[in-house]
Each structure stands twice: as structure tokens, then as C-alpha cells.
Amino acid sequence: TEFVTANELANMMDVQVNQIIASCMSLGLFVSINQRLDAETIALVAEEFGYKVEFVSVDLAESISEYEDTPEDLKDRPAIVTVMGHVDHGKTSLLDYIRKSDVTAGEAGGITQHIGAYGVKLDSGKKITFLDTPGHEAFTAMRARGAQVTDIAIIIIAANDNVMPQTIEAINHASAAGVPIVFAISKIDVPGANPDKVRESLANMNYLVEDWGGKYQCQEVSAKHGTNVKQLLEKVLLEAEMLELKANPVKPAVGSVIESTLDKGRGFVATLLVQAGTLKVGDLILAGSYYGHVKAMFNERNQKIEEAGPSDPVLILGLNGAPQAGEKFNVMESEKETKDIATKRLQLQREQGMRAQKHITLDEIGRRI
Ligand code: GDP
Ligand code: MG
């Protein structure tokens, strides 16, 4: 069995993925960032960093059907995009502008509720899913749990400022995750804005942008006036096309938790991102240590929906607790098995909390417990 990827293991131990790759190399293994590692390799590498790995059996083999997707099963899916950057460089303004410019907004009354993610349809009819999580803490928190939910990162840098510490952090996170970057040089309407200064700073960091002959797509924008936002999104779509993002829409859904809370009136409310398959009202879901039948499902327009496919963000009611951002969810068949796994996970979590720090527990679908 193979468990986590080199990158996920790096996140769990809070080391650079390069160190993991180097460690594998010293074992005679040449691995890439997103390559899954077997149990023996994980144990040896972790030991080198002072970690002890425990493999536990949370018997998922029978309850989670293994779907071998055939090439014909795989259909195009929208890209999932995260906007990251230094505080005040314009993330929220850009996301707000994009949300408002959604062409379906007119028909359906616009995106009304904040569910941490939303899908927009562009003039061309193409769709993009934006993760609108507070800052990139969410991104890091999710990655720390081994969740890879972003396909493309927009790194936003204000042209009246420059590359800042959180910009560098964002670039490093995206690079470590192997996520392609599109740069948005923002606030170009501000007097004294100097986009070339930003390009120069990026070049000094070895991120040479396209308009200077490099490989990184870059777009000057004003989020305030919406200038060039369309062009920015076209560049994102171009990047997405190169990734050939596909998923099988006809199988029980799997995906990640974006956020969840306890709502006084509605009980536990979770925003999920479907990554493959189709999620339907009534489905039994296991999300981290919690479970439940999907009682109701809503889109970002607060409309009741019956099903959601790959790259669709949805808000669901019906879980018996609030799983953490970045936890995986699976649609299950047997209620008993689902309860057993959830109970076991809760128990392991508690034990883990009491153990010494340097300890990793992995169950057999590679999930961190
Ligand atoms: P965040 O911290 O990255 O989410 O940044 P915000 O979107 O909250 O923007 C910070 C401030 O910059 C706000 O006062 C915005 O109105 C302003 N701002 C954002 N984008 C632009 C822009 O393109 N032009 C101008 N003039 N102001 C902007
Ligand atoms: Mg903001």
C-alpha cells in the first residue's frame, strides 16, 4: 500500500519537501513532490527527522469502494483557484469583483452567502471555482492535513507596494505544493503604482514573468475598478487547460472539507468541495471523525440543490459534528462501518493528543489521524 505523498509527509513533519526528496535520494529513491510513498520509505524518512510513524488499521477497504476510473469516465472539471498575497494587497477586493461579475449572477440573484468557496461562470461559458477562505492560513491548515484542494494559485501583489513577506510565503506554499502560479499585479490605478518594480522583485527571486521573457503568467489589474480582471481570468483558464483537469463524475463523491460550523438553527453546517464523483441529498458521508446523511444541500446562491459534481462547492446540513478544514470526506454505504470508523478516528485523535509530539499516525487510505 502507498500512503501519503512526499509533499504531504513534509507538511506533517513541518519540513521542506526538498528535504524529504533528499532523504529518499539517500535511500536510493528518486521521488517527485506528489509521488506516494510506501510504508517502509515513510518510516525510514520520518525516523531521519526524529519522527516515529504508527500505521493503524481503520478498516476502510470494504466500506470505501475503490473505483478504477477508466479514461472514458474522466470528464473535464473546473479549476479550483486560491488567491493569496500580502495583507491589504487586494485579495478580498479581487474576489469580490469576480464574485459580482459572475455572468449567472443576473439570472440567479448573485452569490449571497459566504460559504468559503464559490463557482463562477465566465462569458466564455467556462467555469472556475474560487476558494475564498480567510487568508492563506486556511490553505496552510488544509495542506498540513494533507489536503490538496488548489489547482492554481493567484498571487496578488500591490503595485504601489512590492513583494512582501506574506507574498514570499504564499509563493513558497504554492511552489512546495506544486501548484502553478499566476501573478496579479494589483492596484495599478493608484497614483505612483509601479508594476515593473514588482516584476523586478519577482525576477530577483527567480520568478521571471512572461512579459519579461519568463514562464510565469502575470496580469496587471485594478480590483477596485475591475480593470483587466477578465484578462487575469483568461490566463487562469489557460493555465487550467494545460493541467487538463479531469474527474469521474459518476461515482460516490469524495472531496475535502472547506469549513464547518455549528449553526444555532440548522445544526452542523459544512462547506464541502466535491473533488470527484457526485454528491447527492441523502448520501451518507464520513468527514474526518464525523458522519451523517446529507439532509439538505445549498449552492453559493443559497439555492437548494439535489446534487453536486466535481469542483462544485456545496454547503451541507446533516453531519453530527464539525470536521476541520482540510479533512477528506467520502460517501459511504454501510452506516455501521461509518460509525465504527468515526469512533475509531475520534479515539485515535484523543490518544494522539496525549502522546509525545513527534508522532505521525496514518490510516490505510493515507489519511492523517
Ligand atoms: P486584502 O487584505 O488582501 O484582502 O486586501 P483588500 O481587498 O481588503 O484591500 C485592501 C485595501 O486596498 C482596501 O481599502 C481596498 O479598497 C483597497 N484596494 C484593493 N484593491 C484595490 C485597487 O485595485 N485599487 C485601489 N485603488 N484600491 C484597492
Ligand atoms: Mg481580505
PDB file of N, CA, C and O in Angstrom, residues 186-245:
ATOM      1  N   SER A 186      -1.619  44.186  -8.667  1.00  0.00           N
ATOM      2  CA  SER A 186      -2.878  44.888  -8.417  1.00  0.00           C
ATOM      3  C   SER A 186      -2.674  46.364  -8.095  1.00  0.00           C
ATOM      4  O   SER A 186      -1.546  46.839  -7.978  1.00  0.00           O
ATOM      5  N   LYS A 187      -3.772  47.044  -7.953  1.00  0.00           N
ATOM      6  CA  LYS A 187      -3.801  48.471  -7.592  1.00  0.00           C
ATOM      7  C   LYS A 187      -3.049  49.341  -8.600  1.00  0.00           C
ATOM      8  O   LYS A 187      -2.416  50.337  -8.221  1.00  0.00           O
ATOM      9  N   ILE A 188      -3.140  48.964  -9.885  1.00  0.00           N
ATOM     10  CA  ILE A 188      -2.417  49.747 -10.889  1.00  0.00           C
ATOM     11  C   ILE A 188      -3.036  51.133 -11.090  1.00  0.00           C
ATOM     12  O   ILE A 188      -2.431  51.987 -11.714  1.00  0.00           O
ATOM     13  N   ASP A 189      -4.242  51.334 -10.538  1.00  0.00           N
ATOM     14  CA  ASP A 189      -4.888  52.654 -10.645  1.00  0.00           C
ATOM     15  C   ASP A 189      -4.357  53.645  -9.612  1.00  0.00           C
ATOM     16  O   ASP A 189      -4.589  54.847  -9.716  1.00  0.00           O
ATOM     17  N   VAL A 190      -3.647  53.144  -8.625  1.00  0.00           N
ATOM     18  CA  VAL A 190      -3.169  54.031  -7.557  1.00  0.00           C
ATOM     19  C   VAL A 190      -2.013  54.894  -8.080  1.00  0.00           C
ATOM     20  O   VAL A 190      -1.094  54.381  -8.704  1.00  0.00           O
ATOM     21  N   PRO A 191      -2.097  56.234  -7.866  1.00  0.00           N
ATOM     22  CA  PRO A 191      -1.007  57.095  -8.341  1.00  0.00           C
ATOM     23  C   PRO A 191       0.333  56.634  -7.777  1.00  0.00           C
ATOM     24  O   PRO A 191       0.423  56.306  -6.593  1.00  0.00           O
ATOM     25  N   GLY A 192       1.320  56.580  -8.648  1.00  0.00           N
ATOM     26  CA  GLY A 192       2.650  56.174  -8.204  1.00  0.00           C
ATOM     27  C   GLY A 192       2.863  54.668  -8.241  1.00  0.00           C
ATOM     28  O   GLY A 192       3.942  54.182  -7.900  1.00  0.00           O
ATOM     29  N   ALA A 193       1.823  53.929  -8.668  1.00  0.00           N
ATOM     30  CA  ALA A 193       1.964  52.469  -8.754  1.00  0.00           C
ATOM     31  C   ALA A 193       3.071  52.116  -9.749  1.00  0.00           C
ATOM     32  O   ALA A 193       3.169  52.737 -10.807  1.00  0.00           O
ATOM     33  N   ASN A 194       3.877  51.154  -9.392  1.00  0.00           N
ATOM     34  CA  ASN A 194       4.996  50.805 -10.261  1.00  0.00           C
ATOM     35  C   ASN A 194       5.062  49.285 -10.493  1.00  0.00           C
ATOM     36  O   ASN A 194       5.798  48.570  -9.804  1.00  0.00           O
ATOM     37  N   PRO A 195       4.281  48.804 -11.466  1.00  0.00           N
ATOM     38  CA  PRO A 195       4.224  47.357 -11.711  1.00  0.00           C
ATOM     39  C   PRO A 195       5.586  46.753 -12.059  1.00  0.00           C
ATOM     40  O   PRO A 195       5.857  45.607 -11.690  1.00  0.00           O
ATOM     41  N   ASP A 196       6.422  47.534 -12.743  1.00  0.00           N
ATOM     42  CA  ASP A 196       7.721  46.976 -13.133  1.00  0.00           C
ATOM     43  C   ASP A 196       8.625  46.703 -11.937  1.00  0.00           C
ATOM     44  O   ASP A 196       9.456  45.804 -11.954  1.00  0.00           O
ATOM     45  N   LYS A 197       8.424  47.481 -10.907  1.00  0.00           N
ATOM     46  CA  LYS A 197       9.197  47.245  -9.682  1.00  0.00           C
ATOM     47  C   LYS A 197       8.856  45.861  -9.132  1.00  0.00           C
ATOM     48  O   LYS A 197       9.724  45.132  -8.652  1.00  0.00           O
ATOM     49  N   VAL A 198       7.562  45.504  -9.215  1.00  0.00           N
ATOM     50  CA  VAL A 198       7.122  44.180  -8.756  1.00  0.00           C
ATOM     51  C   VAL A 198       7.731  43.103  -9.639  1.00  0.00           C
ATOM     52  O   VAL A 198       8.268  42.103  -9.148  1.00  0.00           O
ATOM     53  N   ARG A 199       7.676  43.325 -10.967  1.00  0.00           N
ATOM     54  CA  ARG A 199       8.271  42.343 -11.891  1.00  0.00           C
ATOM     55  C   ARG A 199       9.748  42.131 -11.575  1.00  0.00           C
ATOM     56  O   ARG A 199      10.242  41.013 -11.623  1.00  0.00           O
ATOM     57  N   GLU A 200      10.409  43.235 -11.256  1.00  0.00           N
ATOM     58  CA  GLU A 200      11.837  43.151 -10.973  1.00  0.00           C
ATOM     59  C   GLU A 200      12.089  42.335  -9.694  1.00  0.00           C
ATOM     60  O   GLU A 200      12.969  41.482  -9.650  1.00  0.00           O
ATOM     61  N   SER A 201      11.285  42.611  -8.668  1.00  0.00           N
ATOM     62  CA  SER A 201      11.440  41.854  -7.419  1.00  0.00           C
ATOM     63  C   SER A 201      11.224  40.370  -7.666  1.00  0.00           C
ATOM     64  O   SER A 201      11.933  39.524  -7.108  1.00  0.00           O
ATOM     65  N   LEU A 202      10.223  40.056  -8.484  1.00  0.00           N
ATOM     66  CA  LEU A 202       9.942  38.645  -8.782  1.00  0.00           C
ATOM     67  C   LEU A 202      11.119  38.032  -9.547  1.00  0.00           C
ATOM     68  O   LEU A 202      11.526  36.908  -9.268  1.00  0.00           O
ATOM     69  N   ALA A 203      11.651  38.802 -10.482  1.00  0.00           N
ATOM     70  CA  ALA A 203      12.793  38.303 -11.266  1.00  0.00           C
ATOM     71  C   ALA A 203      13.967  38.001 -10.340  1.00  0.00           C
ATOM     72  O   ALA A 203      14.655  36.986 -10.494  1.00  0.00           O
ATOM     73  N   ASN A 204      14.154  38.877  -9.346  1.00  0.00           N
ATOM     74  CA  ASN A 204      15.245  38.659  -8.394  1.00  0.00           C
ATOM     75  C   ASN A 204      15.050  37.402  -7.558  1.00  0.00           C
ATOM     76  O   ASN A 204      15.990  36.877  -6.983  1.00  0.00           O
ATOM     77  N   MET A 205      13.793  36.972  -7.488  1.00  0.00           N
ATOM     78  CA  MET A 205      13.520  35.730  -6.754  1.00  0.00           C
ATOM     79  C   MET A 205      13.460  34.530  -7.693  1.00  0.00           C
ATOM     80  O   MET A 205      13.014  33.453  -7.310  1.00  0.00           O
ATOM     81  N   ASN A 206      13.871  34.749  -8.942  1.00  0.00           N
ATOM     82  CA  ASN A 206      13.836  33.687  -9.950  1.00  0.00           C
ATOM     83  C   ASN A 206      12.430  33.359 -10.430  1.00  0.00           C
ATOM     84  O   ASN A 206      12.176  32.262 -10.904  1.00  0.00           O
ATOM     85  N   TYR A 207      11.524  34.304 -10.282  1.00  0.00           N
ATOM     86  CA  TYR A 207      10.193  34.135 -10.863  1.00  0.00           C
ATOM     87  C   TYR A 207      10.059  35.168 -11.973  1.00  0.00           C
ATOM     88  O   TYR A 207       9.534  36.252 -11.763  1.00  0.00           O
ATOM     89  N   LEU A 208      10.618  34.820 -13.126  1.00  0.00           N
ATOM     90  CA  LEU A 208      10.604  35.738 -14.243  1.00  0.00           C
ATOM     91  C   LEU A 208       9.249  35.649 -14.936  1.00  0.00           C
ATOM     92  O   LEU A 208       8.821  34.569 -15.337  1.00  0.00           O
ATOM     93  N   VAL A 209       8.556  36.799 -15.034  1.00  0.00           N
ATOM     94  CA  VAL A 209       7.215  36.770 -15.626  1.00  0.00           C
ATOM     95  C   VAL A 209       7.315  36.767 -17.147  1.00  0.00           C
ATOM     96  O   VAL A 209       8.293  37.216 -17.736  1.00  0.00           O
ATOM     97  N   GLU A 210       6.236  36.267 -17.707  1.00  0.00           N
ATOM     98  CA  GLU A 210       6.090  36.090 -19.150  1.00  0.00           C
ATOM     99  C   GLU A 210       6.447  37.343 -19.959  1.00  0.00           C
ATOM    100  O   GLU A 210       7.200  37.268 -20.929  1.00  0.00           O
ATOM    101  N   ASP A 211       5.901  38.492 -19.540  1.00  0.00           N
ATOM    102  CA  ASP A 211       6.152  39.710 -20.326  1.00  0.00           C
ATOM    103  C   ASP A 211       7.616  40.147 -20.255  1.00  0.00           C
ATOM    104  O   ASP A 211       8.036  41.038 -20.978  1.00  0.00           O
ATOM    105  N   TRP A 212       8.383  39.524 -19.401  1.00  0.00           N
ATOM    106  CA  TRP A 212       9.823  39.776 -19.385  1.00  0.00           C
ATOM    107  C   TRP A 212      10.577  38.551 -19.914  1.00  0.00           C
ATOM    108  O   TRP A 212      11.768  38.384 -19.647  1.00  0.00           O
ATOM    109  N   GLY A 213       9.864  37.677 -20.588  1.00  0.00           N
ATOM    110  CA  GLY A 213      10.510  36.522 -21.217  1.00  0.00           C
ATOM    111  C   GLY A 213      10.544  35.281 -20.348  1.00  0.00           C
ATOM    112  O   GLY A 213      11.153  34.274 -20.725  1.00  0.00           O
ATOM    113  N   GLY A 214       9.893  35.330 -19.197  1.00  0.00           N
ATOM    114  CA  GLY A 214       9.894  34.169 -18.302  1.00  0.00           C
ATOM    115  C   GLY A 214       8.703  33.270 -18.528  1.00  0.00           C
ATOM    116  O   GLY A 214       7.961  33.428 -19.505  1.00  0.00           O
ATOM    117  N   LYS A 215       8.515  32.341 -17.608  1.00  0.00           N
ATOM    118  CA  LYS A 215       7.442  31.359 -17.820  1.00  0.00           C
ATOM    119  C   LYS A 215       6.214  31.613 -16.952  1.00  0.00           C
ATOM    120  O   LYS A 215       5.224  30.901 -17.056  1.00  0.00           O
ATOM    121  N   TYR A 216       6.259  32.630 -16.113  1.00  0.00           N
ATOM    122  CA  TYR A 216       5.120  32.862 -15.221  1.00  0.00           C
ATOM    123  C   TYR A 216       4.136  33.858 -15.819  1.00  0.00           C
ATOM    124  O   TYR A 216       4.517  34.963 -16.195  1.00  0.00           O
ATOM    125  N   GLN A 217       2.881  33.462 -15.888  1.00  0.00           N
ATOM    126  CA  GLN A 217       1.856  34.367 -16.369  1.00  0.00           C
ATOM    127  C   GLN A 217       1.634  35.452 -15.339  1.00  0.00           C
ATOM    128  O   GLN A 217       1.713  35.223 -14.129  1.00  0.00           O
ATOM    129  N   CYS A 218       1.353  36.638 -15.844  1.00  0.00           N
ATOM    130  CA  CYS A 218       1.264  37.805 -14.977  1.00  0.00           C
ATOM    131  C   CYS A 218       0.274  38.780 -15.597  1.00  0.00           C
ATOM    132  O   CYS A 218       0.227  38.923 -16.813  1.00  0.00           O
ATOM    133  N   GLN A 219      -0.547  39.413 -14.768  1.00  0.00           N
ATOM    134  CA  GLN A 219      -1.521  40.356 -15.297  1.00  0.00           C
ATOM    135  C   GLN A 219      -1.654  41.551 -14.359  1.00  0.00           C
ATOM    136  O   GLN A 219      -1.841  41.383 -13.160  1.00  0.00           O
ATOM    137  N   GLU A 220      -1.525  42.748 -14.934  1.00  0.00           N
ATOM    138  CA  GLU A 220      -1.782  43.955 -14.147  1.00  0.00           C
ATOM    139  C   GLU A 220      -3.293  44.111 -14.008  1.00  0.00           C
ATOM    140  O   GLU A 220      -4.013  43.957 -14.987  1.00  0.00           O
ATOM    141  N   VAL A 221      -3.758  44.403 -12.813  1.00  0.00           N
ATOM    142  CA  VAL A 221      -5.194  44.593 -12.601  1.00  0.00           C
ATOM    143  C   VAL A 221      -5.475  45.739 -11.627  1.00  0.00           C
ATOM    144  O   VAL A 221      -4.593  46.154 -10.870  1.00  0.00           O
ATOM    145  N   SER A 222      -6.687  46.215 -11.703  1.00  0.00           N
ATOM    146  CA  SER A 222      -7.215  47.030 -10.617  1.00  0.00           C
ATOM    147  C   SER A 222      -8.478  46.341 -10.136  1.00  0.00           C
ATOM    148  O   SER A 222      -9.456  46.247 -10.880  1.00  0.00           O
ATOM    149  N   ALA A 223      -8.429  45.829  -8.943  1.00  0.00           N
ATOM    150  CA  ALA A 223      -9.591  45.123  -8.402  1.00  0.00           C
ATOM    151  C   ALA A 223     -10.693  46.120  -8.099  1.00  0.00           C
ATOM    152  O   ALA A 223     -11.872  45.813  -8.180  1.00  0.00           O
ATOM    153  N   LYS A 224     -10.286  47.342  -7.784  1.00  0.00           N
ATOM    154  CA  LYS A 224     -11.253  48.375  -7.440  1.00  0.00           C
ATOM    155  C   LYS A 224     -12.121  48.728  -8.640  1.00  0.00           C
ATOM    156  O   LYS A 224     -13.339  48.836  -8.526  1.00  0.00           O
ATOM    157  N   HIS A 225     -11.495  48.899  -9.798  1.00  0.00           N
ATOM    158  CA  HIS A 225     -12.251  49.274 -10.997  1.00  0.00           C
ATOM    159  C   HIS A 225     -12.545  48.072 -11.905  1.00  0.00           C
ATOM    160  O   HIS A 225     -13.229  48.216 -12.910  1.00  0.00           O
ATOM    161  N   GLY A 226     -11.984  46.939 -11.573  1.00  0.00           N
ATOM    162  CA  GLY A 226     -12.214  45.743 -12.392  1.00  0.00           C
ATOM    163  C   GLY A 226     -11.359  45.700 -13.648  1.00  0.00           C
ATOM    164  O   GLY A 226     -11.536  44.819 -14.491  1.00  0.00           O
ATOM    165  N   THR A 227     -10.419  46.636 -13.753  1.00  0.00           N
ATOM    166  CA  THR A 227      -9.580  46.693 -14.949  1.00  0.00           C
ATOM    167  C   THR A 227      -8.773  45.398 -15.115  1.00  0.00           C
ATOM    168  O   THR A 227      -8.110  44.964 -14.175  1.00  0.00           O
ATOM    169  N   ASN A 228      -8.870  44.819 -16.306  1.00  0.00           N
ATOM    170  CA  ASN A 228      -8.072  43.625 -16.667  1.00  0.00           C
ATOM    171  C   ASN A 228      -8.364  42.363 -15.861  1.00  0.00           C
ATOM    172  O   ASN A 228      -7.625  41.389 -15.959  1.00  0.00           O
ATOM    173  N   VAL A 229      -9.418  42.376 -15.076  1.00  0.00           N
ATOM    174  CA  VAL A 229      -9.726  41.163 -14.298  1.00  0.00           C
ATOM    175  C   VAL A 229     -10.098  40.023 -15.245  1.00  0.00           C
ATOM    176  O   VAL A 229      -9.717  38.872 -15.044  1.00  0.00           O
ATOM    177  N   LYS A 230     -10.799  40.394 -16.321  1.00  0.00           N
ATOM    178  CA  LYS A 230     -11.162  39.411 -17.335  1.00  0.00           C
ATOM    179  C   LYS A 230      -9.913  38.750 -17.937  1.00  0.00           C
ATOM    180  O   LYS A 230      -9.850  37.533 -18.094  1.00  0.00           O
ATOM    181  N   GLN A 231      -8.921  39.594 -18.231  1.00  0.00           N
ATOM    182  CA  GLN A 231      -7.675  39.066 -18.795  1.00  0.00           C
ATOM    183  C   GLN A 231      -6.984  38.141 -17.802  1.00  0.00           C
ATOM    184  O   GLN A 231      -6.418  37.118 -18.173  1.00  0.00           O
ATOM    185  N   LEU A 232      -7.033  38.532 -16.536  1.00  0.00           N
ATOM    186  CA  LEU A 232      -6.435  37.691 -15.495  1.00  0.00           C
ATOM    187  C   LEU A 232      -7.101  36.311 -15.489  1.00  0.00           C
ATOM    188  O   LEU A 232      -6.430  35.278 -15.460  1.00  0.00           O
ATOM    189  N   LEU A 233      -8.438  36.311 -15.554  1.00  0.00           N
ATOM    190  CA  LEU A 233      -9.160  35.043 -15.508  1.00  0.00           C
ATOM    191  C   LEU A 233      -8.893  34.211 -16.758  1.00  0.00           C
ATOM    192  O   LEU A 233      -8.845  32.981 -16.694  1.00  0.00           O
ATOM    193  N   GLU A 234      -8.680  34.886 -17.884  1.00  0.00           N
ATOM    194  CA  GLU A 234      -8.331  34.136 -19.095  1.00  0.00           C
ATOM    195  C   GLU A 234      -6.991  33.440 -18.927  1.00  0.00           C
ATOM    196  O   GLU A 234      -6.797  32.315 -19.382  1.00  0.00           O
ATOM    197  N   LYS A 235      -6.067  34.110 -18.254  1.00  0.00           N
ATOM    198  CA  LYS A 235      -4.754  33.490 -18.006  1.00  0.00           C
ATOM    199  C   LYS A 235      -4.888  32.295 -17.065  1.00  0.00           C
ATOM    200  O   LYS A 235      -4.204  31.289 -17.214  1.00  0.00           O
ATOM    201  N   VAL A 236      -5.776  32.438 -16.116  1.00  0.00           N
ATOM    202  CA  VAL A 236      -6.034  31.321 -15.200  1.00  0.00           C
ATOM    203  C   VAL A 236      -6.602  30.131 -15.989  1.00  0.00           C
ATOM    204  O   VAL A 236      -6.188  28.987 -15.796  1.00  0.00           O
ATOM    205  N   LEU A 237      -7.514  30.434 -16.906  1.00  0.00           N
ATOM    206  CA  LEU A 237      -8.110  29.362 -17.722  1.00  0.00           C
ATOM    207  C   LEU A 237      -7.061  28.689 -18.615  1.00  0.00           C
ATOM    208  O   LEU A 237      -7.094  27.469 -18.807  1.00  0.00           O
ATOM    209  N   LEU A 238      -6.151  29.498 -19.109  1.00  0.00           N
ATOM    210  CA  LEU A 238      -5.077  28.953 -19.949  1.00  0.00           C
ATOM    211  C   LEU A 238      -4.234  27.972 -19.136  1.00  0.00           C
ATOM    212  O   LEU A 238      -3.902  26.871 -19.578  1.00  0.00           O
ATOM    213  N   GLU A 239      -3.914  28.391 -17.922  1.00  0.00           N
ATOM    214  CA  GLU A 239      -3.138  27.542 -17.013  1.00  0.00           C
ATOM    215  C   GLU A 239      -3.918  26.253 -16.736  1.00  0.00           C
ATOM    216  O   GLU A 239      -3.360  25.159 -16.727  1.00  0.00           O
ATOM    217  N   ALA A 240      -5.224  26.418 -16.532  1.00  0.00           N
ATOM    218  CA  ALA A 240      -6.090  25.274 -16.232  1.00  0.00           C
ATOM    219  C   ALA A 240      -6.113  24.294 -17.398  1.00  0.00           C
ATOM    220  O   ALA A 240      -6.072  23.079 -17.204  1.00  0.00           O
ATOM    221  N   GLU A 241      -6.165  24.838 -18.618  1.00  0.00           N
ATOM    222  CA  GLU A 241      -6.189  23.977 -19.798  1.00  0.00           C
ATOM    223  C   GLU A 241      -4.952  23.106 -19.868  1.00  0.00           C
ATOM    224  O   GLU A 241      -5.018  21.930 -20.202  1.00  0.00           O
ATOM    225  N   MET A 242      -3.824  23.710 -19.524  1.00  0.00           N
ATOM    226  CA  MET A 242      -2.574  22.955 -19.582  1.00  0.00           C
ATOM    227  C   MET A 242      -2.560  21.820 -18.556  1.00  0.00           C
ATOM    228  O   MET A 242      -1.905  20.815 -18.742  1.00  0.00           O
ATOM    229  N   LEU A 243      -3.292  22.024 -17.474  1.00  0.00           N
ATOM    230  CA  LEU A 243      -3.321  20.995 -16.419  1.00  0.00           C
ATOM    231  C   LEU A 243      -4.239  19.829 -16.787  1.00  0.00           C
ATOM    232  O   LEU A 243      -4.177  18.776 -16.165  1.00  0.00           O
ATOM    233  N   GLU A 244      -5.107  20.037 -17.793  1.00  0.00           N
ATOM    234  CA  GLU A 244      -6.065  19.003 -18.210  1.00  0.00           C
ATOM    235  C   GLU A 244      -6.765  18.371 -17.011  1.00  0.00           C
ATOM    236  O   GLU A 244      -6.654  17.174 -16.760  1.00  0.00           O
ATOM    237  N   LEU A 245      -7.465  19.224 -16.271  1.00  0.00           N
ATOM    238  CA  LEU A 245      -8.107  18.764 -15.046  1.00  0.00           C
ATOM    239  C   LEU A 245      -9.325  17.914 -15.356  1.00  0.00           C
ATOM    240  O   LEU A 245     -10.227  18.354 -16.053  1.00  0.00           O
TER     241      LEU A 245
END
